[in-house]
Amino acid sequence: MIGFKRVTMSLSLLLLIFLTAGNPWPAGADETDTLLTRAQQVFGALPSAIPSQHNPITPEKVALGKMLYYETRVSVDGTVSCARCHPMGLYAADGLRKSIGNNYKINPRNAPTILNAAGQISAHWIGNRLDVEDQAKQAIIGPPSFGMPSYEAAERKLKEIKGYPPLFQKAFPREKEPVTADNFAKAVGAFERTLVTPSRFDAFLKGNKTALTEPEKKGLQTFMETGCAGCHSSPYAGGQIYQKFGTIEAYWKYTKSADIDEGRYTVTKNESDKYVFKVPILRNVEKTSPYFHDGSIDRLYDAIWIMGKVQLAKDLTKAQVEDILIFLKSLTGNIPENGLQIPLLPASE
Amino acid sequence: MIGFKRVTMSLSLLLLIFLTAGNPWPAGADETDTLLTRAQQVFGALPSAIPSQHNPITPEKVALGKMLYYETRVSVDGTVSCARCHPMGLYAADGLRKSIGNNYKINPRNAPTILNAAGQISAHWIGNRLDVEDQAKQAIIGPPSFGMPSYEAAERKLKEIKGYPPLFQKAFPREKEPVTADNFAKAVGAFERTLVTPSRFDAFLKGNKTALTEPEKKGLQTFMETGCAGCHSSPYAGGQIYQKFGTIEAYWKYTKSADIDEGRYTVTKNESDKYVFKVPILRNVEKTSPYFHDGSIDRLYDAIWIMGKVQLAKDLTKAQVEDILIFLKSLTGNIPENGLQIPLLPASE
């Protein structure tokens, strides 16, 4: 499975490098057409929600999932909810280098945004969660996360809050005992699958050639030319492949990392997975400082330059970094209205 | 000042006991009129927002205050915002016995809801904050709260987030250096002053005699008859006076308190203030378990019975407690739409 994924990855990489590493970009009207066509090939179309065969999105699941997203009472010390590490006001990341969970336990890595996150091949930096549902489920018993002693304990807590069982029944109408950790995960997952954030970049991708400013178009061009899009492709600008952080040089020579993270190696124990991480998505990236798996870099400018250095063997000029930065800001999108409304939770009794 | 307040308190208490401790209530249509008239005298009219002479409410202040309410980056460890202990989804309380602040420091008392809280004589259980603005300001440097080393440090953090200075300028247009802890407090205070939650009870108070159900009216009657309204008066059903918790018997004989809290004595050092607390407001009380200054009681039923025992020397019957409980649930109100919308915060750079 891993082997197959890696082959697929290599093929897509080659294809993308072919697509994106053309000649220096000429200016003009025709060139915007060419830019658009290549961008469409690299990024494709952002869906309005991210479907799942295993977890069809229904309004009832989304409504319940949104409530559970804010539910602290299902954590061992009553302080952790999904929203704690993924607050919507900060574009569903928490601004910390590494997130802090129950009883002030520090998580091993920086909290990635959950906006658009369902579109990735897996969840977490090292891909040790299958999808958003698996992430939500395992968070319940994750020692530095909700820290519950068992799924059963979480289910008991949810049943104690009398308002929840009827809502689980509505969301999972065919089940006799719907208040389960699996259904917690499905409901939260369904909510997260609706959190897609289209921006002006998507209007551009749909053919509106003036949706991006000229500097943004130049930035997009630089982003593709220099090779960023080699990994940061798909509608999410990332999240589709694993890649070694530091293909050219060790990442920690440039980041301010407090320790060296072996990345996906800790999951697979394959030597070739040392320092390999899931390529993060870049949607809303200007809003989700600090950067990298360990949140070791505060400024997006610095993160871009480091990526050029350690991934692409390029010492990007100030102008190139700034071009890319301007383009990346065009990926800041609109959070769906429903994602910005706070649900009222049922009383404890 | 304290002495004056205590005399005022005693007079109002006498008046309210006179108003509320009449004959057992007769049934019928005329009696609803009498109930309404007495309720209007006891509770008065809930305003649509709670004004302040020192801090006029403006849309710009409210908008900024709402953002700052969710701002974790102004706390020493980046994990605490107002919303942490006062999450709107749980009716602006946190469900914990005692709130947990920066670096997992435990607060001395249970977090009261901030909904309608601006209508109180002071803030915090022991009245050691003048008003909601003072509470917001002192929270910044409160050791178990935001824990910032100084107001200046907080101001520096706010200035570093480039999106904030223009918003402070808009909210405080006459000031040359508007990014101050005082203005943080005024903005948050202005937002909180809009968080008033009218319920069906207010429709009743306005004269709609069918706005409450018959059991709710019976509960209201019991609430006034038994003497609860002696302290829990005003549109907020509390928050207007200080009172000893345990006028009849020591509170800790009935609560499950882990320790004995000397209450307002810790502020004034007057012997007569031992075990004295601000009477909490009862708006939305069914939603803000656990109860009392130490959150030692989970069930509202138990809290009502204990109050009868230690404040009123009454061993309330199951029927009386249930009547009161039904009435209290009618105080669950509507949080203004603006209070349930998550504001997007400016990026860190």
GROMACS .gro file of C-alpha atoms in nm, chain A residues 18 21 27 32 46 82 177 195 263 285 289:
model
   11
   18PHE     CA    1   0.715   1.866  -1.630
   21ALA     CA    2   0.913   2.391  -1.484
   27ALA     CA    3   0.405   3.878  -2.032
   32THR     CA    4  -0.265   3.476  -1.904
   46LEU     CA    5  -1.209   2.297  -0.557
   82CYS     CA    6  -1.172   2.014   1.840
  177GLU     CA    7  -2.731   0.253   1.966
  195LEU     CA    8  -1.530   2.348   0.554
  263GLY     CA    9   0.849   1.221   1.053
  285VAL     CA   10  -0.156   2.969   0.474
  289SER     CA   11   0.150   3.101   1.135
   0.00000   0.00000   0.00000
